[in-house]
Amino acid sequence: MKRPVVDVCFTPREIRPVEVAVVVDVLRATSTIVQALAVGYPRVVCCRSVATARDLRTPGRVLAGERECMRVPDFELGNSPTAMATAGRRGEELVIATTNGSPAVVAAARAAERVLLASLLNLGAVVAAVPTGAGVAIICSGTDGRPALEDVYVAGRLVAALGGVPSDAARVAERVASGYGTPLEPLALSEDATQLRATGQGRDIAWCARESVLEVVPEVWSTQDGASVVGRLRLQP
């Protein structure tokens, strides 16, 4: 049997058609979405923009998101997995709009047959959920169109765990990941971590560095009008 190719896209601009896309935004969107499903939200609607999220505001929906790392003023929540764990479930559905992560989810859903969301929090669960024999592209959300160290690190961890035939980009990510002794190191050294500390949100860094503590695999269920509905992984027939 031919071994599947495992590729890495360092930013969403590199997304191409693929069987399975795994979207990574460690600091912080995919970590927040994983945490939201873990606290009981049955669905999370990932939006391409803040305007799209506002258009979806209805009773029972909780809006979460950020611009320049700070909570959008008229949203109930920001983009903090730590705060999400503390707040718990506040409504029937979470609607999230972030600068990099949620648009990457929407973009991946337009190119891939299946889309899963990964963070360090659910790393082991995602590795187990990726179908054997499927071609995989790991999509790093990056920061403002540029690669983000923490996303490349997690992409490299996924490449090493999934096996398959790595692309050159996947080999680069795997080599980056191998250069750190603990997950906290690349997260804490990243530009995004610097911004989080500067805005008084540094506690999210250590929270997002915890590895395989949640058995939750978010999967895109549907996409339309700039928004993707994400829920827990459904078993494939």
Coordinates of N, CA, C and O in Angstrom, one line a residue, residues 3-174:
R3 N 2.1 4.8 0.9 CA 2.0 5.6 2.2 C 1.5 6.9 1.8 O 1.9 7.5 0.8
P4 N 0.6 7.5 2.6 CA 0.1 8.8 2.3 C 1.1 9.9 2.6 O 2.0 9.8 3.4
V5 N 0.9 11.0 1.8 CA 1.7 12.2 2.0 C 1.2 13.0 3.1 O 0.0 13.2 3.3
V6 N 2.1 13.5 3.9 CA 1.8 14.5 5.0 C 2.5 15.8 4.7 O 3.7 15.8 4.5
D7 N 1.7 16.8 4.5 CA 2.2 18.1 4.1 C 2.0 19.1 5.2 O 1.1 18.9 6.1
V8 N 2.7 20.2 5.2 CA 2.4 21.3 6.1 C 2.3 22.6 5.3 O 3.2 22.9 4.5
C9 N 1.3 23.4 5.6 CA 1.2 24.8 5.1 C 1.5 25.7 6.2 O 0.8 25.8 7.2
F10 N 2.5 26.5 6.0 CA 3.0 27.4 7.1 C 2.0 28.6 7.3 O 2.0 29.2 8.4
T11 N 1.2 28.9 6.3 CA 0.2 29.9 6.4 C -1.0 29.4 5.6 O -0.9 28.6 4.7
P12 N -2.2 30.0 5.9 CA -3.4 29.5 5.1 C -3.3 29.8 3.6 O -4.1 29.2 2.8
R13 N -2.5 30.7 3.2 CA -2.3 31.0 1.8 C -1.8 29.8 1.0 O -2.0 29.8 -0.3
E14 N -1.3 28.9 1.7 CA -0.7 27.7 1.0 C -1.7 26.5 0.9 O -1.4 25.5 0.4
I15 N -2.9 26.7 1.4 CA -3.9 25.6 1.4 C -4.2 25.1 0.0 O -4.3 25.9 -1.0
R16 N -4.2 23.8 -0.2 CA -4.6 23.2 -1.5 C -5.6 22.1 -1.2 O -5.8 21.7 -0.1
P17 N -6.2 21.6 -2.3 CA -7.2 20.5 -2.1 C -6.5 19.3 -1.5 O -5.4 18.9 -1.9
V18 N -7.1 18.7 -0.5 CA -6.5 17.5 0.2 C -7.7 16.7 0.9 O -8.8 17.3 1.1
E19 N -7.4 15.5 1.2 CA -8.4 14.7 1.8 C -8.7 15.2 3.2 O -9.9 15.4 3.6
V20 N -7.7 15.3 4.0 CA -7.9 15.8 5.4 C -7.0 17.0 5.7 O -5.8 16.9 5.5
A21 N -7.6 18.0 6.2 CA -6.8 19.2 6.7 C -6.9 19.2 8.2 O -8.0 19.0 8.8
V22 N -5.8 19.5 8.8 CA -5.7 19.7 10.3 C -5.3 21.1 10.6 O -4.2 21.5 10.3
V23 N -6.2 21.9 11.1 CA -5.9 23.4 11.3 C -5.4 23.6 12.7 O -5.9 23.0 13.7
V24 N -4.3 24.3 12.8 CA -3.6 24.6 14.1 C -3.5 26.1 14.3 O -3.0 26.8 13.5
D25 N -4.0 26.5 15.5 CA -3.8 27.9 15.9 C -3.6 27.8 17.4 O -4.6 28.0 18.2
V26 N -2.4 27.5 17.9 CA -2.2 27.1 19.3 C -2.5 28.3 20.2 O -3.1 28.1 21.3
L27 N -2.0 29.5 19.8 CA -2.2 30.7 20.6 C -3.1 31.7 19.8 O -2.6 32.6 19.3
R28 N -4.5 31.5 19.8 CA -5.2 30.6 20.7 C -6.4 29.9 20.2 O -7.1 29.2 20.9
A29 N -6.8 30.2 18.9 CA -8.2 29.9 18.5 C -8.5 28.4 18.6 O -9.5 28.0 19.1
T30 N -7.6 27.5 18.1 CA -8.0 26.1 18.2 C -8.0 25.6 19.6 O -8.8 24.7 20.0
S31 N -7.1 26.1 20.4 CA -7.1 25.8 21.9 C -8.4 26.2 22.5 O -9.0 25.5 23.3
T32 N -8.9 27.4 22.2 CA -10.2 27.9 22.7 C -11.4 27.1 22.2 O -12.3 26.7 23.0
I33 N -11.4 26.7 21.0 CA -12.5 25.9 20.4 C -12.5 24.5 21.0 O -13.6 24.0 21.4
V34 N -11.3 23.9 21.2 CA -11.3 22.6 21.9 C -11.8 22.7 23.3 O -12.6 21.9 23.8
Q35 N -11.4 23.8 24.0 CA -11.9 24.0 25.4 C -13.4 24.2 25.4 O -14.1 23.8 26.3
A36 N -13.9 25.0 24.4 CA -15.4 25.2 24.4 C -16.2 23.9 24.2 O -17.2 23.8 24.9
L37 N -15.7 23.1 23.4 CA -16.4 21.8 23.2 C -16.3 20.9 24.5 O -17.2 20.2 24.9
A38 N -15.1 21.0 25.1 CA -14.9 20.3 26.4 C -15.8 20.7 27.5 O -16.2 19.9 28.3
V39 N -16.2 22.0 27.5 CA -17.0 22.5 28.6 C -18.5 22.4 28.3 O -19.4 22.7 29.1
G40 N -18.8 21.9 27.1 CA -20.2 21.5 26.8 C -20.9 22.2 25.7 O -22.1 21.8 25.4
Y41 N -20.3 23.1 25.0 CA -20.9 23.7 23.8 C -21.0 22.6 22.8 O -20.1 21.9 22.4
P42 N -22.3 22.3 22.2 CA -22.4 21.3 21.2 C -21.8 21.7 19.9 O -21.5 20.8 19.1
R43 N -21.8 23.0 19.6 CA -21.3 23.5 18.3 C -20.5 24.8 18.6 O -20.9 25.6 19.4
V44 N -19.5 25.0 17.7 CA -18.8 26.3 17.6 C -18.8 26.7 16.2 O -18.4 26.0 15.3
V45 N -19.3 28.0 16.0 CA -19.4 28.5 14.6 C -18.1 29.4 14.4 O -18.0 30.4 15.1
C46 N -17.2 29.0 13.5 CA -16.0 29.7 13.3 C -16.3 30.7 12.1 O -16.7 30.3 11.0
C47 N -16.0 32.0 12.3 CA -16.4 33.0 11.4 C -15.1 33.6 10.7 O -14.1 33.7 11.3
R48 N -15.3 34.0 9.5 CA -14.2 34.6 8.7 C -13.9 36.0 9.2 O -12.8 36.5 9.0
S49 N -15.0 36.7 9.8 CA -14.8 38.1 10.2 C -15.6 38.4 11.4 O -16.6 37.6 11.7
V50 N -15.3 39.5 12.1 CA -16.1 39.9 13.2 C -17.5 40.3 12.7 O -18.5 40.0 13.4
A51 N -17.6 40.9 11.6 CA -18.9 41.3 11.0 C -19.8 40.1 10.8 O -21.0 40.1 11.1
T52 N -19.2 39.0 10.3 CA -20.0 37.7 10.1 C -20.5 37.2 11.5 O -21.7 36.8 11.6
A53 N -19.7 37.3 12.5 CA -20.1 36.8 13.8 C -21.3 37.7 14.3 O -22.2 37.2 14.9
R54 N -21.2 39.0 14.2 CA -22.2 39.9 14.6 C -23.5 39.6 13.9 O -24.6 39.6 14.5
D55 N -23.5 39.3 12.6 CA -24.7 38.9 11.9 C -25.3 37.7 12.4 O -26.5 37.5 12.2
L56 N -24.6 36.8 13.0 CA -25.1 35.5 13.5 C -25.6 35.6 15.0 O -26.1 34.7 15.5
R57 N -25.5 36.8 15.6 CA -26.0 37.0 17.0 C -27.5 36.8 17.1 O -28.3 37.5 16.4
T58 N -27.9 35.8 17.9 CA -29.3 35.5 18.2 C -29.3 35.0 19.6 O -28.3 34.7 20.2
P59 N -30.5 35.0 20.2 CA -30.6 34.5 21.6 C -30.1 33.1 21.7 O -30.4 32.3 20.8
G60 N -29.3 32.8 22.7 CA -28.8 31.4 22.9 C -27.4 31.3 22.3 O -26.7 30.3 22.6
R61 N -27.0 32.3 21.5 CA -25.6 32.2 20.9 C -24.7 33.2 21.7 O -25.1 34.3 22.0
V62 N -23.5 32.7 22.0 CA -22.5 33.4 22.8 C -21.4 33.8 21.8 O -20.8 33.0 21.1
L63 N -21.1 35.1 21.7 CA -20.1 35.6 20.8 C -18.7 35.7 21.5 O -18.6 36.2 22.6
A64 N -17.7 35.1 20.9 CA -16.3 35.2 21.4 C -15.4 35.6 20.3 O -15.6 35.3 19.1
G65 N -14.3 36.3 20.7 CA -13.4 36.7 19.6 C -12.4 37.8 20.1 O -12.6 38.4 21.1
E66 N -11.5 38.1 19.2 CA -10.5 39.1 19.5 C -10.1 39.8 18.2 O -10.2 39.3 17.1
R67 N -9.5 41.0 18.5 CA -8.8 41.8 17.5 C -7.5 42.3 18.2 O -7.7 42.9 19.2
E68 N -6.4 42.1 17.6 CA -5.1 42.4 18.2 C -5.0 41.9 19.6 O -4.5 42.5 20.5
C69 N -5.4 40.6 19.8 CA -5.4 39.8 21.0 C -6.4 40.3 22.0 O -6.6 39.5 23.0
M70 N -7.1 41.3 21.9 CA -8.1 41.8 22.9 C -9.5 41.5 22.5 O -9.9 41.5 21.3
R71 N -10.3 41.2 23.5 CA -11.7 40.9 23.3 C -12.4 42.0 22.4 O -12.2 43.1 22.7
V72 N -13.2 41.5 21.5 CA -14.1 42.5 20.7 C -15.0 43.1 21.7 O -15.7 42.4 22.4
P73 N -15.1 44.4 21.8 CA -15.9 45.1 22.9 C -17.3 44.6 23.1 O -17.8 44.5 24.3
D74 N -18.1 44.3 22.0 CA -19.5 43.9 22.2 C -19.7 42.4 22.3 O -20.8 41.9 22.2
F75 N -18.6 41.7 22.3 CA -18.6 40.2 22.4 C -18.6 39.8 23.9 O -18.0 40.4 24.8
E76 N -19.3 38.7 24.2 CA -19.4 38.2 25.6 C -18.0 37.7 26.1 O -17.7 37.8 27.3
L77 N -17.3 37.1 25.2 CA -16.0 36.4 25.6 C -14.9 36.8 24.6 O -15.2 37.2 23.5
G78 N -13.7 36.7 25.1 CA -12.5 36.9 24.2 C -12.1 35.6 23.5 O -12.9 34.7 23.3
N79 N -10.8 35.4 23.3 CA -10.3 34.2 22.7 C -9.3 33.5 23.7 O -8.2 33.2 23.3
S80 N -9.8 33.3 24.9 CA -9.0 32.7 25.9 C -9.5 31.3 26.3 O -10.6 31.2 26.9
P81 N -8.7 30.3 26.1 CA -9.1 28.9 26.6 C -9.2 28.9 28.1 O -10.0 28.2 28.7
T82 N -8.3 29.6 28.8 CA -8.4 29.7 30.3 C -9.7 30.3 30.7 O -10.3 29.7 31.6
A83 N -10.1 31.4 30.2 CA -11.4 32.0 30.5 C -12.5 31.1 30.1 O -13.5 31.0 30.8
M84 N -12.4 30.4 29.0 CA -13.5 29.5 28.6 C -13.7 28.4 29.6 O -14.8 28.0 29.9
A85 N -12.6 27.8 30.1 CA -12.7 26.8 31.1 C -13.3 27.3 32.4 O -14.1 26.6 33.0
T86 N -13.0 28.5 32.8 CA -13.6 29.1 34.0 C -15.0 29.5 33.8 O -15.9 29.2 34.7
A87 N -15.4 30.0 32.6 CA -16.8 30.5 32.4 C -17.7 29.3 32.2 O -18.9 29.4 32.6
G88 N -17.2 28.2 31.6 CA -18.1 27.1 31.3 C -19.1 27.5 30.2 O -19.0 28.5 29.5
R89 N -20.1 26.6 29.9 CA -21.0 26.9 28.9 C -22.0 27.9 29.3 O -22.7 27.8 30.3
R90 N -22.2 28.9 28.4 CA -23.1 30.0 28.7 C -24.3 30.1 27.8 O -25.2 31.0 27.9
G91 N -24.4 29.3 26.8 CA -25.4 29.3 25.8 C -25.5 28.0 25.0 O -24.9 27.0 25.3
E92 N -26.3 28.0 24.0 CA -26.6 26.9 23.2 C -25.5 26.7 22.1 O -25.2 25.6 21.6
E93 N -24.8 27.8 21.7 CA -23.8 27.7 20.7 C -22.8 28.8 20.8 O -23.2 30.0 21.2
L94 N -21.6 28.6 20.5 CA -20.5 29.6 20.6 C -20.2 30.0 19.2 O -20.1 29.2 18.3
V95 N -20.1 31.3 19.0 CA -19.7 31.9 17.7 C -18.4 32.6 17.9 O -18.3 33.5 18.8
I96 N -17.4 32.3 17.2 CA -16.1 32.8 17.4 C -15.5 33.4 16.1 O -15.6 32.9 15.0
A97 N -14.9 34.6 16.3 CA -14.2 35.3 15.2 C -12.9 35.8 15.8 O -12.8 36.6 16.7
T98 N -11.8 35.3 15.2 CA -10.4 35.7 15.6 C -9.7 36.2 14.4 O -10.1 36.0 13.2
T99 N -8.5 36.7 14.6 CA -7.7 37.3 13.6 C -7.2 36.3 12.6 O -7.2 36.5 11.4
N100 N -6.7 35.2 13.1 CA -6.1 34.2 12.2 C -6.7 32.8 12.2 O -6.9 32.2 11.2
G101 N -7.1 32.3 13.4 CA -7.6 30.9 13.5 C -8.9 30.6 12.8 O -9.0 29.7 12.0
S102 N -9.9 31.4 13.2 CA -11.2 31.1 12.6 C -11.3 31.3 11.1 O -11.9 30.5 10.4
P103 N -10.7 32.3 10.5 CA -10.6 32.4 9.0 C -9.9 31.2 8.4 O -10.2 30.8 7.3
A104 N -8.8 30.7 9.1 CA -8.1 29.6 8.6 C -9.0 28.3 8.5 O -8.9 27.5 7.6
V105 N -9.9 28.2 9.5 CA -10.8 27.0 9.5 C -11.7 27.1 8.3 O -12.0 26.1 7.6
V106 N -12.3 28.3 8.1 CA -13.2 28.5 7.0 C -12.5 28.2 5.6 O -13.0 27.6 4.7
A107 N -11.3 28.7 5.5 CA -10.5 28.5 4.3 C -10.2 27.0 4.0 O -10.3 26.5 2.9
A108 N -9.8 26.3 5.1 CA -9.5 24.9 5.0 C -10.7 24.1 4.6 O -10.6 23.2 3.8
A109 N -11.9 24.5 5.1 CA -13.1 23.8 4.8 C -13.5 23.9 3.3 O -14.2 23.0 2.8
R110 N -13.0 24.9 2.7 CA -13.4 25.0 1.2 C -12.4 24.2 0.4 O -12.7 24.1 -0.8
A111 N -11.3 23.7 0.9 CA -10.3 23.0 0.1 C -10.3 21.5 0.5 O -9.8 20.7 -0.4
A112 N -10.6 21.1 1.7 CA -10.4 19.8 2.1 C -11.7 19.0 2.2 O -12.8 19.6 2.5
E113 N -11.6 17.7 2.0 CA -12.8 16.8 2.2 C -13.2 16.8 3.7 O -14.4 16.7 4.0
R114 N -12.3 16.7 4.6 CA -12.6 16.8 6.0 C -11.6 17.7 6.7 O -10.4 17.8 6.2
V115 N -12.1 18.4 7.7 CA -11.2 19.3 8.5 C -11.3 19.0 10.0 O -12.4 19.0 10.5
L116 N -10.2 18.8 10.6 CA -10.1 18.6 12.0 C -9.3 19.8 12.6 O -8.5 20.4 11.9
L117 N -9.5 20.1 13.9 CA -8.8 21.2 14.5 C -7.9 20.6 15.6 O -8.3 19.8 16.4
A118 N -6.6 21.1 15.7 CA -5.7 20.6 16.6 C -5.0 21.7 17.4 O -4.9 22.8 17.0
S119 N -4.7 21.3 18.6 CA -3.9 22.1 19.5 C -3.0 21.2 20.3 O -3.1 19.9 20.2
L120 N -2.2 21.7 21.2 CA -1.5 20.8 22.2 C -2.5 20.1 23.1 O -2.3 18.9 23.5
L121 N -3.6 20.8 23.5 CA -4.5 20.3 24.4 C -5.1 18.9 24.0 O -5.4 18.1 24.8
N122 N -5.3 18.8 22.7 CA -5.9 17.5 22.2 C -5.0 16.8 21.2 O -5.5 16.1 20.3
L123 N -3.7 17.0 21.3 CA -2.8 16.5 20.3 C -2.9 15.0 20.1 O -3.1 14.5 19.0
G124 N -2.9 14.2 21.2 CA -3.0 12.7 21.1 C -4.3 12.3 20.5 O -4.4 11.4 19.6
A125 N -5.4 13.0 20.8 CA -6.8 12.6 20.3 C -6.8 12.9 18.8 O -7.4 12.1 18.0
V126 N -6.2 13.9 18.3 CA -6.2 14.2 16.9 C -5.4 13.2 16.1 O -5.8 12.7 15.0
V127 N -4.2 12.9 16.6 CA -3.4 11.9 15.9 C -4.2 10.6 15.8 O -4.1 9.9 14.7
A128 N -4.9 10.2 16.8 CA -5.7 8.9 16.7 C -6.8 9.0 15.8 O -7.3 8.0 15.2
A129 N -7.3 10.3 15.5 CA -8.5 10.5 14.7 C -8.2 10.6 13.2 O -9.1 10.4 12.4
V130 N -7.0 10.9 12.8 CA -6.7 11.1 11.4 C -6.8 9.7 10.7 O -6.2 8.7 11.2
P131 N -7.6 9.6 9.7 CA -7.8 8.3 9.0 C -6.5 7.7 8.5 O -5.7 8.4 7.8
T132 N -6.3 6.4 8.7 CA -5.1 5.7 8.1 C -5.2 5.7 6.6 O -6.3 5.5 6.0
G133 N -4.1 6.1 6.0 CA -4.1 6.1 4.5 C -4.6 7.4 3.8 O -4.5 7.5 2.6
A134 N -5.0 8.4 4.6 CA -5.5 9.6 4.0 C -4.3 10.6 3.8 O -3.4 10.7 4.6
G135 N -4.4 11.3 2.7 CA -3.4 12.4 2.5 C -3.8 13.6 3.5 O -5.0 13.9 3.6
V136 N -2.8 14.1 4.1 CA -3.1 15.1 5.2 C -2.3 16.4 4.9 O -1.1 16.3 4.5
A137 N -2.9 17.5 5.1 CA -2.2 18.8 5.1 C -2.5 19.5 6.5 O -3.6 19.6 6.9
I138 N -1.4 19.8 7.2 CA -1.5 20.5 8.5 C -1.4 22.0 8.2 O -0.4 22.5 7.6
I139 N -2.5 22.7 8.5 CA -2.6 24.1 8.2 C -2.2 25.0 9.4 O -3.0 25.0 10.4
C140 N -1.1 25.7 9.3 CA -0.8 26.6 10.4 C -1.5 27.9 10.2 O -1.4 28.5 9.1
S141 N -2.2 28.4 11.2 CA -2.9 29.6 11.0 C -2.0 30.8 10.9 O -2.3 31.8 10.2
G142 N -0.8 30.8 11.5 CA 0.1 31.9 11.5 C -0.4 33.1 12.1 O -1.4 33.1 12.8
T143 N 0.3 34.2 11.9 CA 0.0 35.5 12.5 C 0.1 36.6 11.5 O 1.2 36.8 10.9
D144 N -1.0 37.1 11.1 CA -1.1 38.2 10.1 C -0.3 37.9 8.8 O 0.4 38.7 8.2
G145 N -0.6 36.6 8.3 CA 0.0 36.2 7.1 C 1.4 35.7 7.1 O 2.0 35.3 6.1
R146 N 2.0 35.6 8.3 CA 3.3 35.1 8.5 C 3.3 33.9 9.3 O 2.4 33.7 10.2
P147 N 4.3 33.0 9.2 CA 4.4 31.8 10.0 C 4.5 32.1 11.5 O 5.1 33.1 11.8
A148 N 3.9 31.3 12.3 CA 4.0 31.5 13.8 C 4.7 30.3 14.4 O 4.4 29.1 14.1
L149 N 5.7 30.5 15.2 CA 6.6 29.5 15.7 C 5.8 28.4 16.4 O 6.0 27.2 16.2
E150 N 4.8 28.8 17.3 CA 4.1 27.8 18.0 C 3.2 26.9 17.1 O 3.1 25.7 17.4
D151 N 2.7 27.4 16.0 CA 2.0 26.6 15.1 C 2.9 25.6 14.3 O 2.5 24.4 14.1
V152 N 4.0 26.1 13.9 CA 5.0 25.2 13.2 C 5.4 24.1 14.2 O 5.6 22.9 13.7
Y153 N 5.6 24.4 15.4 CA 6.1 23.4 16.4 C 5.0 22.3 16.5 O 5.4 21.1 16.4
V154 N 3.8 22.7 16.6 CA 2.7 21.6 16.8 C 2.6 20.9 15.4 O 2.3 19.6 15.4
A155 N 2.7 21.6 14.3 CA 2.6 20.9 13.0 C 3.7 19.8 13.0 O 3.5 18.7 12.5
G156 N 4.9 20.2 13.4 CA 6.0 19.2 13.4 C 5.8 18.0 14.3 O 6.1 16.9 14.0
R157 N 5.1 18.3 15.5 CA 4.8 17.2 16.4 C 3.8 16.2 15.7 O 3.8 15.0 15.8
L158 N 2.8 16.8 15.0 CA 1.9 16.0 14.2 C 2.5 15.2 13.1 O 2.2 14.0 12.9
V159 N 3.4 15.8 12.4 CA 4.1 15.1 11.3 C 4.8 13.9 11.9 O 4.8 12.8 11.4
A160 N 5.6 14.1 13.0 CA 6.3 13.0 13.6 C 5.4 11.8 14.1 O 5.8 10.7 14.0
A161 N 4.2 12.2 14.6 CA 3.3 11.2 15.1 C 2.5 10.5 14.0 O 2.2 9.3 14.2
L162 N 2.2 11.2 12.9 CA 1.4 10.6 11.9 C 2.1 9.6 11.0 O 1.5 8.7 10.4
G163 N 3.4 9.8 10.8 CA 4.1 8.9 9.9 C 3.8 9.4 8.5 O 3.6 10.5 8.2
G164 N 3.7 8.4 7.6 CA 3.5 8.8 6.2 C 4.7 9.3 5.5 O 5.8 9.3 6.1
V165 N 4.5 9.9 4.3 CA 5.6 10.4 3.5 C 5.6 11.9 3.7 O 4.7 12.6 3.2
P166 N 6.6 12.5 4.4 CA 6.6 14.0 4.6 C 7.0 14.7 3.4 O 8.0 14.4 2.7
S167 N 6.3 15.8 3.2 CA 6.8 16.8 2.2 C 8.0 17.5 2.7 O 8.3 17.4 3.9
D168 N 8.6 18.3 1.9 CA 9.8 19.1 2.4 C 9.3 20.1 3.5 O 10.0 20.2 4.5
A169 N 8.1 20.7 3.4 CA 7.6 21.6 4.4 C 7.4 20.8 5.7 O 7.6 21.3 6.8
A170 N 6.9 19.6 5.6 CA 6.7 18.8 6.8 C 8.0 18.4 7.4 O 8.1 18.4 8.7
R171 N 9.0 18.2 6.6 CA 10.3 17.9 7.2 C 10.9 19.1 8.0 O 11.5 19.0 9.1
V172 N 10.6 20.3 7.4 CA 11.1 21.5 8.1 C 10.4 21.6 9.5 O 11.0 21.9 10.5
A173 N 9.0 21.4 9.5 CA 8.3 21.6 10.7 C 8.7 20.5 11.7 O 8.8 20.8 12.9
E174 N 9.0 19.3 11.3 CA 9.4 18.3 12.2 C 10.8 18.6 12.8 O 11.0 18.4 14.0

